[in-house]
PDB file of C-alpha atoms in Angstrom:
ATOM      1  CA  MET A  11     122.395 209.871 172.949  1.00 52.00           C
ATOM      2  CA  VAL A  12     119.366 211.145 172.354  1.00 54.00           C
ATOM      3  CA  ALA A  13     117.365 211.515 176.014  1.00 53.00           C
ATOM      4  CA  SER A  14     113.267 209.814 175.263  1.00 52.00           C
ATOM      5  CA  ARG A  15     110.277 212.648 176.466  1.00 56.00           C
ATOM      6  CA  LEU A  16     108.229 210.417 177.619  1.00 50.00           C
ATOM      7  CA  SER A  17     108.996 209.419 181.526  1.00 50.00           C
ATOM      8  CA  PRO A  18     109.790 205.369 181.147  1.00 52.00           C
ATOM      9  CA  THR A  19     106.138 204.962 183.398  1.00 51.00           C
ATOM     10  CA  LYS A  20     104.213 206.253 180.506  1.00 54.00           C
ATOM     11  CA  GLU A  21     102.769 204.049 177.837  1.00 57.00           C
ATOM     12  CA  PRO A  22     104.959 201.617 175.585  1.00 54.00           C
ATOM     13  CA  MET A  23     102.132 202.636 172.462  1.00 50.00           C
ATOM     14  CA  ALA A  24     101.845 205.544 173.882  1.00 58.00           C
ATOM     15  CA  ALA A  25     105.774 205.919 173.307  1.00 56.00           C
ATOM     16  CA  MET A  26     105.139 204.288 169.650  1.00 55.00           C
ATOM     17  CA  GLY A  27     102.116 206.950 168.643  1.00 63.00           C
ATOM     18  CA  PHE A  28      99.387 205.270 169.152  1.00 62.00           C
ATOM     19  CA  SER A  29      97.024 206.259 171.433  1.00 73.00           C
ATOM     20  CA  ARG A  30      95.642 204.841 174.863  1.00 74.00           C
ATOM     21  CA  ALA A  31      92.000 204.713 173.118  1.00 76.00           C
ATOM     22  CA  TRP A  32      93.040 202.704 169.832  1.00 67.00           C
ATOM     23  CA  PHE A  33      95.434 200.362 172.195  1.00 64.00           C
ATOM     24  CA  LEU A  34      91.833 199.779 174.044  1.00 75.00           C
ATOM     25  CA  ALA A  35      89.620 198.954 171.156  1.00 70.00           C
ATOM     26  CA  ILE A  36      92.704 196.166 169.985  1.00 68.00           C
ATOM     27  CA  GLN A  37      92.076 195.038 173.162  1.00 68.00           C
ATOM     28  CA  ALA A  38      89.152 194.510 173.440  1.00 69.00           C
ATOM     29  CA  GLY A  39      89.350 192.959 169.444  1.00 63.00           C
ATOM     30  CA  VAL A  40      91.460 190.263 170.597  1.00 61.00           C
ATOM     31  CA  LYS A  41      89.760 189.753 174.226  1.00 61.00           C
ATOM     32  CA  ARG A  42      86.795 189.197 171.554  1.00 60.00           C
ATOM     33  CA  LEU A  43      88.744 186.677 169.273  1.00 52.00           C
ATOM     34  CA  THR A  44      89.692 185.014 172.078  1.00 53.00           C
ATOM     35  CA  LEU A  45      86.629 184.249 172.749  1.00 54.00           C
ATOM     36  CA  LEU A  46      85.511 182.636 169.747  1.00 68.00           C
ATOM     37  CA  ASP A  47      83.619 179.442 170.535  1.00 81.00           C
ATOM     38  CA  VAL A  48      86.418 177.073 168.921  1.00 93.00           C
ATOM     39  CA  ARG A  49      83.545 174.076 170.488  1.00 93.00           C
ATOM     40  CA  PRO A  50      82.670 173.473 166.984  1.00 94.00           C
ATOM     41  CA  VAL A  51      86.061 172.947 165.400  1.00 94.00           C
ATOM     42  CA  ARG A  52      86.659 170.674 168.724  1.00 96.00           C
ATOM     43  CA  PHE A  53      83.831 169.040 168.093  1.00 96.00           C
ATOM     44  CA  VAL A  54      84.025 167.770 164.632  1.00 96.00           C
ATOM     45  CA  LEU A  55      88.847 166.926 165.847  1.00 97.00           C
ATOM     46  CA  VAL A  56      86.630 164.263 168.569  1.00 97.00           C
ATOM     47  CA  GLY A  57      84.103 163.024 165.522  1.00 95.00           C
ATOM     48  CA  VAL A  58      87.682 161.664 162.829  1.00 95.00           C
ATOM     49  CA  THR A  59      89.343 160.274 166.142  1.00 96.00           C
ATOM     50  CA  GLY A  60      86.251 158.994 166.648  1.00 93.00           C
ATOM     51  CA  VAL A  61      85.647 157.229 163.190  1.00 92.00           C
ATOM     52  CA  GLY A  62      89.677 155.597 163.796  1.00 93.00           C
ATOM     53  CA  VAL A  63      88.116 154.125 166.927  1.00 94.00           C
ATOM     54  CA  ASN A  64      85.290 152.400 165.065  1.00 92.00           C
ATOM     55  CA  THR A  65      87.878 151.487 162.376  1.00 92.00           C
ATOM     56  CA  LEU A  66      90.324 149.656 164.436  1.00 95.00           C
ATOM     57  CA  VAL A  67      87.600 148.017 165.965  1.00 94.00           C
ATOM     58  CA  VAL A  68      85.665 146.533 163.096  1.00 92.00           C
ATOM     59  CA  TRP A  69      89.191 145.327 161.634  1.00 95.00           C
ATOM     60  CA  ILE A  70      90.447 143.547 164.707  1.00 96.00           C
ATOM     61  CA  SER A  71      87.243 142.378 165.298  1.00 94.00           C
ATOM     62  CA  THR A  72      85.756 140.598 162.303  1.00 93.00           C
ATOM     63  CA  ALA A  73      89.745 139.878 161.116  1.00 95.00           C
ATOM     64  CA  GLY A  74      91.269 139.198 164.408  1.00 95.00           C
ATOM     65  CA  LEU A  75      88.245 137.758 166.709  1.00 96.00           C
ATOM     66  CA  HIS A  76      86.657 136.756 163.739  1.00 96.00           C
ATOM     67  CA  LEU A  77      82.877 137.884 164.936  1.00 93.00           C
ATOM     68  CA  GLN A  78      80.301 139.209 162.634  1.00 93.00           C
ATOM     69  CA  THR A  79      79.988 141.850 160.479  1.00 91.00           C
ATOM     70  CA  THR A  80      76.934 143.749 162.563  1.00 90.00           C
ATOM     71  CA  VAL A  81      78.630 142.525 165.890  1.00 92.00           C
ATOM     72  CA  ALA A  82      82.016 144.243 165.525  1.00 92.00           C
ATOM     73  CA  GLY A  83      79.472 147.031 163.802  1.00 90.00           C
ATOM     74  CA  VAL A  84      77.179 147.384 167.408  1.00 91.00           C
ATOM     75  CA  LEU A  85      80.990 146.673 169.250  1.00 95.00           C
ATOM     76  CA  ALA A  86      82.406 149.226 167.435  1.00 93.00           C
ATOM     77  CA  ALA A  87      80.016 152.071 167.563  1.00 92.00           C
ATOM     78  CA  ALA A  88      79.199 151.860 171.139  1.00 93.00           C
ATOM     79  CA  LEU A  89      83.076 152.221 172.095  1.00 96.00           C
ATOM     80  CA  SER A  90      83.458 155.278 170.177  1.00 95.00           C
ATOM     81  CA  THR A  91      80.769 156.665 171.106  1.00 95.00           C
ATOM     82  CA  LEU A  92      82.505 155.430 174.443  1.00 97.00           C
ATOM     83  CA  THR A  93      85.268 157.080 173.167  1.00 97.00           C
ATOM     84  CA  ASN A  94      84.121 160.212 171.851  1.00 97.00           C
ATOM     85  CA  PHE A  95      82.289 161.224 175.372  1.00 98.00           C
ATOM     86  CA  THR A  96      85.053 160.750 176.414  1.00 97.00           C
ATOM     87  CA  LEU A  97      87.055 162.689 174.688  1.00 98.00           C
ATOM     88  CA  ASN A  98      84.121 165.802 174.321  1.00 97.00           C
ATOM     89  CA  ASN A  99      83.701 165.463 178.154  1.00 96.00           C
ATOM     90  CA  PHE A 100      88.158 166.978 178.765  1.00 95.00           C
ATOM     91  CA  PHE A 101      88.947 168.092 175.740  1.00 95.00           C
ATOM     92  CA  THR A 102      85.242 170.347 174.006  1.00 96.00           C
ATOM     93  CA  TRP A 103      82.745 171.050 176.659  1.00 95.00           C
ATOM     94  CA  SER A 104      86.168 170.991 179.618  1.00 94.00           C
ATOM     95  CA  ASP A 105      84.637 174.372 181.214  1.00 93.00           C
ATOM     96  CA  ARG A 106      81.355 172.239 182.173  1.00 94.00           C
ATOM     97  CA  ARG A 107      83.696 168.978 183.179  1.00 91.00           C
ATOM     98  CA  SER A 108      81.930 167.853 185.905  1.00 93.00           C
ATOM     99  CA  SER A 109      83.792 165.185 188.617  1.00 92.00           C
ATOM    100  CA  ASP A 110      79.571 164.395 190.191  1.00 95.00           C
ATOM    101  CA  LEU A 111      79.368 160.509 189.339  1.00 96.00           C
ATOM    102  CA  ARG A 112      76.029 161.484 189.187  1.00 96.00           C
ATOM    103  CA  VAL A 113      76.794 164.099 186.647  1.00 95.00           C
ATOM    104  CA  VAL A 114      78.904 161.918 184.529  1.00 96.00           C
ATOM    105  CA  ALA A 115      77.069 158.830 184.660  1.00 96.00           C
ATOM    106  CA  GLY A 116      73.649 161.346 183.532  1.00 96.00           C
ATOM    107  CA  ARG A 117      75.927 163.685 180.440  1.00 97.00           C
ATOM    108  CA  LEU A 118      77.295 159.208 179.564  1.00 97.00           C
ATOM    109  CA  VAL A 119      73.114 158.251 179.469  1.00 97.00           C
ATOM    110  CA  ARG A 120      72.363 161.606 177.972  1.00 98.00           C
ATOM    111  CA  TYR A 121      75.245 161.163 175.124  1.00 97.00           C
ATOM    112  CA  TYR A 122      73.733 158.340 173.749  1.00 96.00           C
ATOM    113  CA  VAL A 123      70.159 159.147 173.138  1.00 97.00           C
ATOM    114  CA  THR A 124      71.492 162.041 171.610  1.00 97.00           C
ATOM    115  CA  THR A 125      73.794 160.709 169.720  1.00 96.00           C
ATOM    116  CA  GLY A 126      71.341 157.957 168.446  1.00 95.00           C
ATOM    117  CA  GLY A 127      68.588 160.225 167.783  1.00 96.00           C
ATOM    118  CA  GLY A 128      72.031 162.043 165.453  1.00 94.00           C
ATOM    119  CA  ASN A 129      72.958 158.947 164.385  1.00 93.00           C
ATOM    120  CA  LEU A 130      68.332 158.585 163.061  1.00 94.00           C
ATOM    121  CA  ILE A 131      68.700 161.537 160.995  1.00 95.00           C
ATOM    122  CA  TYR A 132      71.399 160.668 159.696  1.00 92.00           C
ATOM    123  CA  LEU A 133      69.575 157.506 157.879  1.00 93.00           C
ATOM    124  CA  ALA A 134      66.551 159.627 157.724  1.00 94.00           C
ATOM    125  CA  VAL A 135      68.576 162.516 155.327  1.00 93.00           C
ATOM    126  CA  LEU A 136      70.981 159.455 153.960  1.00 91.00           C
ATOM    127  CA  THR A 137      67.645 157.546 152.261  1.00 93.00           C
ATOM    128  CA  VAL A 138      66.196 159.730 151.003  1.00 95.00           C
ATOM    129  CA  LEU A 139      69.284 161.806 148.787  1.00 94.00           C
ATOM    130  CA  VAL A 140      70.349 158.272 146.995  1.00 92.00           C
ATOM    131  CA  GLU A 141      67.037 156.228 146.984  1.00 94.00           C
ATOM    132  CA  ILE A 142      64.003 159.064 146.996  1.00 96.00           C
ATOM    133  CA  LEU A 143      66.304 162.175 145.338  1.00 96.00           C
ATOM    134  CA  GLY A 144      69.156 160.147 143.379  1.00 95.00           C
ATOM    135  CA  ILE A 145      72.278 161.798 144.767  1.00 93.00           C
ATOM    136  CA  ARG A 146      75.087 160.336 143.893  1.00 93.00           C
ATOM    137  CA  LEU A 147      75.707 157.991 147.268  1.00 91.00           C
ATOM    138  CA  PHE A 148      79.027 159.966 148.158  1.00 89.00           C
ATOM    139  CA  LEU A 149      77.948 162.895 148.547  1.00 92.00           C
ATOM    140  CA  ALA A 150      74.675 161.921 150.353  1.00 91.00           C
ATOM    141  CA  ASN A 151      76.739 160.387 152.862  1.00 89.00           C
ATOM    142  CA  PHE A 152      78.801 163.620 153.747  1.00 90.00           C
ATOM    143  CA  VAL A 153      75.392 165.700 153.848  1.00 93.00           C
ATOM    144  CA  ALA A 154      73.424 163.409 155.838  1.00 92.00           C
ATOM    145  CA  ILE A 155      76.756 162.994 158.301  1.00 92.00           C
ATOM    146  CA  GLY A 156      77.096 166.776 158.089  1.00 92.00           C
ATOM    147  CA  THR A 157      73.150 166.543 159.444  1.00 95.00           C
ATOM    148  CA  GLY A 158      73.480 164.215 162.012  1.00 93.00           C
ATOM    149  CA  GLY A 159      76.392 166.416 163.528  1.00 94.00           C
ATOM    150  CA  VAL A 160      74.840 169.337 163.741  1.00 95.00           C
ATOM    151  CA  PHE A 161      72.027 168.248 165.342  1.00 96.00           C
ATOM    152  CA  ASN A 162      74.021 166.482 167.543  1.00 96.00           C
ATOM    153  CA  TYR A 163      76.407 169.497 168.689  1.00 97.00           C
ATOM    154  CA  TRP A 164      73.086 171.306 168.853  1.00 96.00           C
ATOM    155  CA  MET A 165      72.019 168.664 171.405  1.00 97.00           C
ATOM    156  CA  HIS A 166      75.277 168.068 173.414  1.00 96.00           C
ATOM    157  CA  ASN A 167      75.827 172.121 173.842  1.00 95.00           C
ATOM    158  CA  VAL A 168      72.290 172.592 175.021  1.00 96.00           C
ATOM    159  CA  TRP A 169      71.105 168.920 176.801  1.00 96.00           C
ATOM    160  CA  THR A 170      73.939 166.351 177.681  1.00 96.00           C
ATOM    161  CA  TRP A 171      76.274 169.941 178.550  1.00 96.00           C
ATOM    162  CA  GLY A 172      73.474 171.856 178.819  1.00 91.00           C
ATOM    163  CA  LYS A 173      74.685 175.860 180.846  1.00 78.00           C
ATOM    164  CA  SER A 174      71.025 175.744 181.670  1.00 56.00           C
ATOM    165  CA  ARG A 175      70.956 174.086 185.292  1.00 48.00           C
ATOM    166  CA  ARG A 176      73.647 171.905 187.191  1.00 50.00           C
ATOM    167  CA  ARG A 177      73.491 168.831 185.954  1.00 45.00           C
TER     168      ARG A 177
END
């Protein structure tokens, strides 16, 4: 059995031939990676969930409850927006969550206002792309959803769950 040249108190990385400076540089890089903003990915996942909720509510409202399409659509939009707010509050912006009912109510109002603005942007972009520029509906819809989604994410990040002041 060969005795180790390093005492048990030496760092394991040094035992493998790596310098302390190298280890600290790697450690700093890993910390930066863990600080990458995964919030946009979470926002998209919540949005996909919202599409599912919206579709389910429209289907149940029209096929099961025999509501008019417009009424079903309004109900679906309102409920999917509420579920998206809840999921975003607990998942996307969990680090900014508050238990103060006034804060949550204010955020909910700002969420509906922002989402309404995003919907108007979506409709404007969709209309311009299809009716004026002649872009195919499927592609135009995808671009319009992305444009409205970027607006919604930005506004929710800086206004609905903004860090600048306590809400």
